[in-house]
PDB file of C-alpha atoms in Angstrom:
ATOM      1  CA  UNK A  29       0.000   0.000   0.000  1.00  0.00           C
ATOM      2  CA  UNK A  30       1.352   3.983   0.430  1.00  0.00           C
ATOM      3  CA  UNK A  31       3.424   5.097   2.413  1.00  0.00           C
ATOM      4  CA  UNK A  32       5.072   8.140   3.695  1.00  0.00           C
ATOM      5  CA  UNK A  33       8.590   8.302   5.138  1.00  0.00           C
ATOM      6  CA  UNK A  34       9.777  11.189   6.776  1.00  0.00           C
ATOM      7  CA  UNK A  35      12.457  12.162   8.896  1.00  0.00           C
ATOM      8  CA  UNK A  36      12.469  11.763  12.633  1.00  0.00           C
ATOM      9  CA  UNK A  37      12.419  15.099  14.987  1.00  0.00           C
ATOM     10  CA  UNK A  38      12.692  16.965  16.655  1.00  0.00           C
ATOM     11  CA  UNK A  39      14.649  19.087  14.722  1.00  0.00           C
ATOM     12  CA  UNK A  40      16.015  22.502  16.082  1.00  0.00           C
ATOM     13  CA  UNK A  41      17.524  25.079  14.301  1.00  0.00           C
ATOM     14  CA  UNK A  42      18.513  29.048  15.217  1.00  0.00           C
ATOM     15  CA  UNK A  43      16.230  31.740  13.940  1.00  0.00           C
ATOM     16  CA  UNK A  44      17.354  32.741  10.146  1.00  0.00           C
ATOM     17  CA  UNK A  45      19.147  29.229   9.638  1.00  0.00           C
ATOM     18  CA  UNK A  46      17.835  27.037   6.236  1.00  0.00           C
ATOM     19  CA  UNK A  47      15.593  24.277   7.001  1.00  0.00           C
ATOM     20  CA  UNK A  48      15.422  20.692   5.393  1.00  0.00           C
ATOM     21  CA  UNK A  49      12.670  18.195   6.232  1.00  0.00           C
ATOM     22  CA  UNK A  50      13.116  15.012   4.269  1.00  0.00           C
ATOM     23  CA  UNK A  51       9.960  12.758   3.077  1.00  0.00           C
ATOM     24  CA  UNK A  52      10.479  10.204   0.682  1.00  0.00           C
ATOM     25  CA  UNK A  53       6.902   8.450  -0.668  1.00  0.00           C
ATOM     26  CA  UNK A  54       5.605   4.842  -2.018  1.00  0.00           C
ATOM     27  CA  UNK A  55       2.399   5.019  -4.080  1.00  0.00           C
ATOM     28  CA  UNK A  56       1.195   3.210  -7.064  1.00  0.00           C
ATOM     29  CA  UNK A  57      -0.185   6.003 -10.270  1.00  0.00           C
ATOM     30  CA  UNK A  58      -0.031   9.101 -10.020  1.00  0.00           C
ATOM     31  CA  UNK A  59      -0.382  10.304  -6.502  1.00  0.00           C
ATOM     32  CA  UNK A  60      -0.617  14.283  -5.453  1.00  0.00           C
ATOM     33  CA  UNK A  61       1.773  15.393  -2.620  1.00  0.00           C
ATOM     34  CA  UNK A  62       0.816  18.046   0.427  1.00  0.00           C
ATOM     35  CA  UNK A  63       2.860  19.262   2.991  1.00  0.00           C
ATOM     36  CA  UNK A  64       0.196  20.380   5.866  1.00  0.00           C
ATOM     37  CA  UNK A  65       1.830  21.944   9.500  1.00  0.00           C
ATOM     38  CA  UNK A  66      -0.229  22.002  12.949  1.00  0.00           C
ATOM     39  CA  UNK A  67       0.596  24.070  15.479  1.00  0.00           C
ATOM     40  CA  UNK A  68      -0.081  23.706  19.187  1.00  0.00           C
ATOM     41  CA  UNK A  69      -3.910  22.645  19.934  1.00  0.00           C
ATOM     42  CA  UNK A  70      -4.972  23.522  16.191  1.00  0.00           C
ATOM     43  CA  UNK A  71      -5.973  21.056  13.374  1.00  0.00           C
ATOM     44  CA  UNK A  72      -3.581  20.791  10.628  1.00  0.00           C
ATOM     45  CA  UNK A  73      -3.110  23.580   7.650  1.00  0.00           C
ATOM     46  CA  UNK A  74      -2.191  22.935   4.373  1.00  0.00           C
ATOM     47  CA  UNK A  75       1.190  24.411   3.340  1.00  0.00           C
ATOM     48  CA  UNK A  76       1.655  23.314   0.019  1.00  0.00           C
ATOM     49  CA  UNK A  77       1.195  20.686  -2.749  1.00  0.00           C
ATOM     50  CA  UNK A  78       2.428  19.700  -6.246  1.00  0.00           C
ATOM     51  CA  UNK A  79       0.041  17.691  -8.439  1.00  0.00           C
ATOM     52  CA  UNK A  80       2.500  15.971 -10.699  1.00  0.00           C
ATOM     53  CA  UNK A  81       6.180  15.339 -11.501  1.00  0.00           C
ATOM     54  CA  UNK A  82       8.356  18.457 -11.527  1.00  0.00           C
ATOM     55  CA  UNK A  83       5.825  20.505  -9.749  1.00  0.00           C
ATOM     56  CA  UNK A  84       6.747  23.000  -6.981  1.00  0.00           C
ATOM     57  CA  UNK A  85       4.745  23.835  -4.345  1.00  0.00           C
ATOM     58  CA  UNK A  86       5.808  27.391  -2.277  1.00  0.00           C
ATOM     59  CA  UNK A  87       4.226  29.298   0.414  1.00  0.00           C
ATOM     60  CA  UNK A  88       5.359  31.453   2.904  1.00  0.00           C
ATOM     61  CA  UNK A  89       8.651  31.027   2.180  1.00  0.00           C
ATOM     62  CA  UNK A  90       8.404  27.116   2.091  1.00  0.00           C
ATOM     63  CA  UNK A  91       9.255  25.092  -1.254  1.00  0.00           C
ATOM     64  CA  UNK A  92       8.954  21.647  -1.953  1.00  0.00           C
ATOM     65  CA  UNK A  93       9.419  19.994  -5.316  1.00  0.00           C
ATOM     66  CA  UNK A  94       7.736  16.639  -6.731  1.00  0.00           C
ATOM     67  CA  UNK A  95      10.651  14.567  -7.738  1.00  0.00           C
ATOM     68  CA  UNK A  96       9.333  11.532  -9.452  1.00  0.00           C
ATOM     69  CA  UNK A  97      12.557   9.872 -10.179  1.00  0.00           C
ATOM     70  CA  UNK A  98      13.586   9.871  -6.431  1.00  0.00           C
ATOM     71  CA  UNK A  99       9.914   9.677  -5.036  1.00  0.00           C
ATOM     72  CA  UNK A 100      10.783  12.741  -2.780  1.00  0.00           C
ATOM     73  CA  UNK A 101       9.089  15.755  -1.717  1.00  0.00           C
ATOM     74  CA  UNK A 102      11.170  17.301   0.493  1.00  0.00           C
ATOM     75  CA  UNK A 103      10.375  20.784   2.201  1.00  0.00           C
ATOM     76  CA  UNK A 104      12.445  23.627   2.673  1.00  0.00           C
ATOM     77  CA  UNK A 105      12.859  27.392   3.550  1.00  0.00           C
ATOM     78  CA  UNK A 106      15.621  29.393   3.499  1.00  0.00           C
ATOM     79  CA  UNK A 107      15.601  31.726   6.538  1.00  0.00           C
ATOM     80  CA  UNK A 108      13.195  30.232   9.265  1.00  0.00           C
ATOM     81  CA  UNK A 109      11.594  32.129  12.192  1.00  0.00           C
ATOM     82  CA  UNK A 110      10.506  31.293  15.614  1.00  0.00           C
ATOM     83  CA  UNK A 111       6.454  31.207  14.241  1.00  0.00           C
ATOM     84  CA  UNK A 112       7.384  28.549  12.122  1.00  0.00           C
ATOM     85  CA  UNK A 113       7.769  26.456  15.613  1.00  0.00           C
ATOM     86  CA  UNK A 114       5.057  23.268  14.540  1.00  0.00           C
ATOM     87  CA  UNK A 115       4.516  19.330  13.452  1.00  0.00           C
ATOM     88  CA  UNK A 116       5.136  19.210   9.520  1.00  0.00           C
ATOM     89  CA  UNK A 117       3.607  16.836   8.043  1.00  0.00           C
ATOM     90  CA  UNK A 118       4.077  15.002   4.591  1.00  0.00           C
ATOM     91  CA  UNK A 119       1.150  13.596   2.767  1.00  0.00           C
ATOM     92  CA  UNK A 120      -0.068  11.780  -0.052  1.00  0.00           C
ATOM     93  CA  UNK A 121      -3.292  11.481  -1.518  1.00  0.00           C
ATOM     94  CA  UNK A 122      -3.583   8.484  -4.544  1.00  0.00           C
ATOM     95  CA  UNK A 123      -4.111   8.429  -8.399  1.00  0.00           C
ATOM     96  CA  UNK A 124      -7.063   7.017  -8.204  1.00  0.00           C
ATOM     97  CA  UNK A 125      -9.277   9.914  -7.402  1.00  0.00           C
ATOM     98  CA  UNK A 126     -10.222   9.229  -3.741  1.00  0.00           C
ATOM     99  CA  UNK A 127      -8.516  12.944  -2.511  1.00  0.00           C
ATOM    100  CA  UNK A 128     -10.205  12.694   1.008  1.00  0.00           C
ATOM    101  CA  UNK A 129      -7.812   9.525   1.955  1.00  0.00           C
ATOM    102  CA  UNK A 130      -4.672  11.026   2.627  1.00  0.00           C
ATOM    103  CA  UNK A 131      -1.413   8.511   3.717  1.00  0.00           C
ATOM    104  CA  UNK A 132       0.015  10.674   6.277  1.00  0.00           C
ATOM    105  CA  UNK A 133       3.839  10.437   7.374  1.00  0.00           C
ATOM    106  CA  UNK A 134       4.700  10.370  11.060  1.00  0.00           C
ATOM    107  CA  UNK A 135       4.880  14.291  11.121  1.00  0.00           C
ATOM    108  CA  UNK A 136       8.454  16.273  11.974  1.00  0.00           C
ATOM    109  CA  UNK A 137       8.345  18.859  14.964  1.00  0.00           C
ATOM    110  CA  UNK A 138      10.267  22.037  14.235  1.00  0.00           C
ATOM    111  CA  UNK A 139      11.473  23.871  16.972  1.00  0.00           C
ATOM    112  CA  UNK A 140      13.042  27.170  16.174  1.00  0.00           C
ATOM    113  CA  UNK A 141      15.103  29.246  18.542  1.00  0.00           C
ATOM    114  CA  UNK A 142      16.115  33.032  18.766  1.00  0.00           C
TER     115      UNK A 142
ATOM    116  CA  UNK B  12     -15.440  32.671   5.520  1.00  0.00           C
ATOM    117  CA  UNK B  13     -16.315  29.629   8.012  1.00  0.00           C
ATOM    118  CA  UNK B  14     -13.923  27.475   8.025  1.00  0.00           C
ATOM    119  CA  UNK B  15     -14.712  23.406   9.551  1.00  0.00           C
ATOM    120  CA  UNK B  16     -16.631  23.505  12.531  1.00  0.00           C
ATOM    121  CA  UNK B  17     -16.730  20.459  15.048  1.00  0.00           C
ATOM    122  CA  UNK B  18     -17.987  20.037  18.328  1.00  0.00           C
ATOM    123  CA  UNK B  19     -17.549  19.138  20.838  1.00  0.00           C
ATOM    124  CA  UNK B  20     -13.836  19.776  20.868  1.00  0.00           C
ATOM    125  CA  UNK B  21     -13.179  18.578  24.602  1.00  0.00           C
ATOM    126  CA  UNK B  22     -14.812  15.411  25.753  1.00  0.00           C
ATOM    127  CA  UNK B  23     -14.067  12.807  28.374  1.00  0.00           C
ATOM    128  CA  UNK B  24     -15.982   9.584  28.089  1.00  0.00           C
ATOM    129  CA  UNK B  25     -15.519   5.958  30.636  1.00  0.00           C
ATOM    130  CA  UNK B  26     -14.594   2.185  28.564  1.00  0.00           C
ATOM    131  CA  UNK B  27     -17.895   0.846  27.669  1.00  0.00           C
ATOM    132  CA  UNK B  28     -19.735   4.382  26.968  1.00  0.00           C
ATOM    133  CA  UNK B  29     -20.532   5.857  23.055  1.00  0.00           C
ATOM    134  CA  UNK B  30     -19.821   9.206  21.474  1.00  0.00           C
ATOM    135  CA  UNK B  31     -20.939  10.914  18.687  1.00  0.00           C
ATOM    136  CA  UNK B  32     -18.721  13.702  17.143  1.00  0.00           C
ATOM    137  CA  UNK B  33     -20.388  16.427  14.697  1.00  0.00           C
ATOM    138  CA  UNK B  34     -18.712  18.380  11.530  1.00  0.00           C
ATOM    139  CA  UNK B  35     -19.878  20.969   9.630  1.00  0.00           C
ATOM    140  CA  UNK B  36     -18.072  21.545   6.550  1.00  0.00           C
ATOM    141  CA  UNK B  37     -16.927  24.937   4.563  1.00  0.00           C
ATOM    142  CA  UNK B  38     -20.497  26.185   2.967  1.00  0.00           C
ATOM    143  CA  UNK B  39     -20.245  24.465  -0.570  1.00  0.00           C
ATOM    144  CA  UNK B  40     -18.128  21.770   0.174  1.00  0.00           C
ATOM    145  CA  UNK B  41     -19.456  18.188  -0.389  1.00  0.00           C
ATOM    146  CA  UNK B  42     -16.990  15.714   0.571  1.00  0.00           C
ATOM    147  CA  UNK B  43     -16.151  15.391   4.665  1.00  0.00           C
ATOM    148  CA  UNK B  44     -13.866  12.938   5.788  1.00  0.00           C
ATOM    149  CA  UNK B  45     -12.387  11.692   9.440  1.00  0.00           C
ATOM    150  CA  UNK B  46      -9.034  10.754  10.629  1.00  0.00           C
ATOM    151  CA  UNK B  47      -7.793   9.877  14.148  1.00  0.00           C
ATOM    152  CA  UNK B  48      -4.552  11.320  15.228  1.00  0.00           C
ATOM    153  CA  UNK B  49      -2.597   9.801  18.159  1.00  0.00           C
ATOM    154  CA  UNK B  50       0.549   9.414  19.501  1.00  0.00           C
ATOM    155  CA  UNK B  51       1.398   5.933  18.734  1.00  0.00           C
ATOM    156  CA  UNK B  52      -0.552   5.321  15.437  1.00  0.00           C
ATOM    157  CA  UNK B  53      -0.106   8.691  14.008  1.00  0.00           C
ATOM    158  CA  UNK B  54      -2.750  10.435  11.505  1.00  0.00           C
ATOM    159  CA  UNK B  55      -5.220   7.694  10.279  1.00  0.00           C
ATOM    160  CA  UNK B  56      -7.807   7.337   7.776  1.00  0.00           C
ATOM    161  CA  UNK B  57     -11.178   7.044   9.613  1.00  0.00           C
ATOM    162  CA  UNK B  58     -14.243   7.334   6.657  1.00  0.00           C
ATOM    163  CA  UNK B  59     -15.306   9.573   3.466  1.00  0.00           C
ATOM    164  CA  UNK B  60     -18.201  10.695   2.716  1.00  0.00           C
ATOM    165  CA  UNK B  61     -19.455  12.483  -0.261  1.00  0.00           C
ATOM    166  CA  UNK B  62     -23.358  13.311  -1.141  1.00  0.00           C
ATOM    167  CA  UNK B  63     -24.600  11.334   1.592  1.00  0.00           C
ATOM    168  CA  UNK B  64     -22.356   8.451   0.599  1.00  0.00           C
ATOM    169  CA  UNK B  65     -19.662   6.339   2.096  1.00  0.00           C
ATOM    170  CA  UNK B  66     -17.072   6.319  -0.533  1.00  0.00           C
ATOM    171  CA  UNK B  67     -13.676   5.018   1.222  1.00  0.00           C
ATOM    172  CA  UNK B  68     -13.518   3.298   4.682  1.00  0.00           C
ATOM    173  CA  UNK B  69      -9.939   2.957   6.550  1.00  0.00           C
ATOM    174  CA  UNK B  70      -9.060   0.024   8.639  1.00  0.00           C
ATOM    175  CA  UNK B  71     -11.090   0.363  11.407  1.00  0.00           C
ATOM    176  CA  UNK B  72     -13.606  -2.310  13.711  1.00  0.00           C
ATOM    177  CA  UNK B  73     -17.249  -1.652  13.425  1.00  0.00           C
ATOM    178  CA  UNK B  74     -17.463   0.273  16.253  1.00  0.00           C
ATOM    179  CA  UNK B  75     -16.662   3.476  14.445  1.00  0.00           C
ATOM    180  CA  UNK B  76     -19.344   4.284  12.300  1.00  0.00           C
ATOM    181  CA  UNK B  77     -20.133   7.678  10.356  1.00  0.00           C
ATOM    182  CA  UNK B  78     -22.725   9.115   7.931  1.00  0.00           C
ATOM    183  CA  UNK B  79     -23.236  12.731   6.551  1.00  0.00           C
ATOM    184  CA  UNK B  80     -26.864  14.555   6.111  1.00  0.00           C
ATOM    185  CA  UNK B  81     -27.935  15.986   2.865  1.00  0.00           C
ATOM    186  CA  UNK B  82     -26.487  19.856   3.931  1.00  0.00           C
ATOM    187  CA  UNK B  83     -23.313  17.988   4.472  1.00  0.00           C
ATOM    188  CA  UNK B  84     -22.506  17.525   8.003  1.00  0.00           C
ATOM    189  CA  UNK B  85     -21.015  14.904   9.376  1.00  0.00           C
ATOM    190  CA  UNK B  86     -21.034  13.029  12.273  1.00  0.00           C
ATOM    191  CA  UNK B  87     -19.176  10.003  13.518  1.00  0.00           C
ATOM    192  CA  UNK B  88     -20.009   7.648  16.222  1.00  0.00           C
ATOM    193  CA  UNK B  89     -17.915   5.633  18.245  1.00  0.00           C
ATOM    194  CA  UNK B  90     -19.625   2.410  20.490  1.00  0.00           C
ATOM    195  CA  UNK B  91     -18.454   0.649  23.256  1.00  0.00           C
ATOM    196  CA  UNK B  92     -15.256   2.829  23.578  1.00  0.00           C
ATOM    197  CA  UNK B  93     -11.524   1.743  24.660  1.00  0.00           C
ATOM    198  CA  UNK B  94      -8.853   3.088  26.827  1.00  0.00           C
ATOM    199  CA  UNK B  95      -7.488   3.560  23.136  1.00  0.00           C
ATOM    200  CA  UNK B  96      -9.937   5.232  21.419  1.00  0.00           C
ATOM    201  CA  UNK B  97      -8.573   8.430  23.257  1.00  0.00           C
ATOM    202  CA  UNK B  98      -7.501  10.598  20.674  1.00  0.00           C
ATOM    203  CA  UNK B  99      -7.249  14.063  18.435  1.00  0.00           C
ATOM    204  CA  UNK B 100     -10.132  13.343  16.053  1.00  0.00           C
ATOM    205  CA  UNK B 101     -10.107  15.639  12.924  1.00  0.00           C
ATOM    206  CA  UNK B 102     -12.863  15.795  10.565  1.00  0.00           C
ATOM    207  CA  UNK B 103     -11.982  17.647   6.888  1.00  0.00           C
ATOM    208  CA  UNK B 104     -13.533  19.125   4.154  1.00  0.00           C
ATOM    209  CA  UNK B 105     -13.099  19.062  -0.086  1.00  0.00           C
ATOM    210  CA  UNK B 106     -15.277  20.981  -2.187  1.00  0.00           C
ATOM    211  CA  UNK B 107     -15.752  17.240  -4.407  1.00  0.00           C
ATOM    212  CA  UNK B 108     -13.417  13.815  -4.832  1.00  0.00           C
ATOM    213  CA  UNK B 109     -10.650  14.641  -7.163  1.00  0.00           C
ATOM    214  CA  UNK B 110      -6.654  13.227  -5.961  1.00  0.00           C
ATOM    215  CA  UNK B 111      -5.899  16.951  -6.207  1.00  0.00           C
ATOM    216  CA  UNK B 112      -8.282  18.671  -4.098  1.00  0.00           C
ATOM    217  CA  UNK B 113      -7.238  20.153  -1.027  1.00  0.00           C
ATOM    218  CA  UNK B 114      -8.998  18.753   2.311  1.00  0.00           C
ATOM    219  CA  UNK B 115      -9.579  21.772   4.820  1.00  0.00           C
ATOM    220  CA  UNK B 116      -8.993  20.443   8.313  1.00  0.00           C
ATOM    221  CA  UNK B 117     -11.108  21.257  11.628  1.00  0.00           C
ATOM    222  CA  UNK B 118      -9.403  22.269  14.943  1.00  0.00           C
ATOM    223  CA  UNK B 119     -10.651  18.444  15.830  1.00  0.00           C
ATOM    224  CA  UNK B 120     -12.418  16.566  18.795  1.00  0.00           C
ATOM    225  CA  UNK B 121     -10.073  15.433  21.630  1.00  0.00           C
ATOM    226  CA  UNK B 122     -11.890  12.239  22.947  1.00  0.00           C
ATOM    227  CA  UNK B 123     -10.272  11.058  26.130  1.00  0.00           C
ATOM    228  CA  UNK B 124     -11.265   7.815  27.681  1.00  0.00           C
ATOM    229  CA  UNK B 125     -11.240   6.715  31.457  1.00  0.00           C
TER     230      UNK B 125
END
């Protein structure tokens, strides 16, 4: 079936320094890829996605690129800030059409420090 | 704009006792779906529901039922609960099925169970 790897946390980094959150995917077709973040006590929020091979999803400074050939998606922001303190988490929804069953990876906490 | 509604979001329920969980989507948006999010097991496919209709079912017992009312809402019922039914329960909303669409999430139920 899918599946979603992604890298363990927590990770902590200094305000301003580059982030890097690895997730690597298994699907069969076509799947679409979401990055969604939660903060404390909140559902989750999607952050960006990328419908097909070679798309890039950005927002907010975040960027994540759908590399078929590696079955990545990782995320990643150049200068981070202490408000980007949250659970990432790396998603997949399948080819076939069903976009309401996402496979979820095991979420990545960010903690970012002045 | 509303965004997902559900209530109650605090509840605290004893092993053997049922609860019923309620979601109202984003005005306009058809398909609802539920995941459970906990610790151990991590975010998991619950049901989906589009038009009335249970389209995709995750790995689940019996016990955890759902169905959705012709202006969309949603509610999910869980029977003779467990010490490990406690959990962040997040309901979700699409505007239809497509693998692209983008699911917007509640703040979620947190079901704790004595």
């Amino acid at each position: 079936g899918d599946s979603v790897t992604q890298m363990e946390g927590p990770v902590t980094l200094s305000e301003e320094a580059f982030l890097t959150i690895n997730c690597t995917y298994t699907a069969t077709g076509y799947p679409s890829l979401f990055w969604y973040v939660q903060y404390p006590g909140e559902g989750l929020q999607l952050l960006l996605k990328a419908t097909k091979a070679d798309d890039k999803g950005s927002n907010k400074g975040f960027e994540a690129t759908y590399r078929k050939e590696t079955t990545s998606f990782h995320l990643e922001k150049g200068s981070v800030q202490v408000s980007d303190s949250a659970v990432y988490f790396c998603a997949l929804s399948d080819g076939t059409g069903t976009a309401s069953k996402l496979t979820f990876g095991t979420g990545t906490r960010l903690q970012v420090t002045l | 704009k509303a965004g997902v509604t559900q209530t109650p979001r605090y509840l605290i329920k004893t092993r053997g006792q049922q609860v019923t969980l309620s979601c109202s989507p984003i005005s306009g948006h058809r398909s609802v779906s539920w995941y459970q999010q906990t610790p151990g097991q991590g975010l998991q496919f619950l049901f989906e529901y589009f038009s009335e209709t249970q389209r995709n079912k995750g790995n689940f017992p019996g016990r955890f039922s759902g169905r959705q009312f012709s202006n969309s809402r949603s509610e999910m019922n869980v029977s003779t609960l467990e010490l490990g039914d406690s959990a962040l329960y997040l309901c979700a909303s699409s505007w239809g099925v497509s693998g692209a669409n983008v699911l917007t999430f509640g703040a979620g139920s947190r079901l704790t169970v004595l």
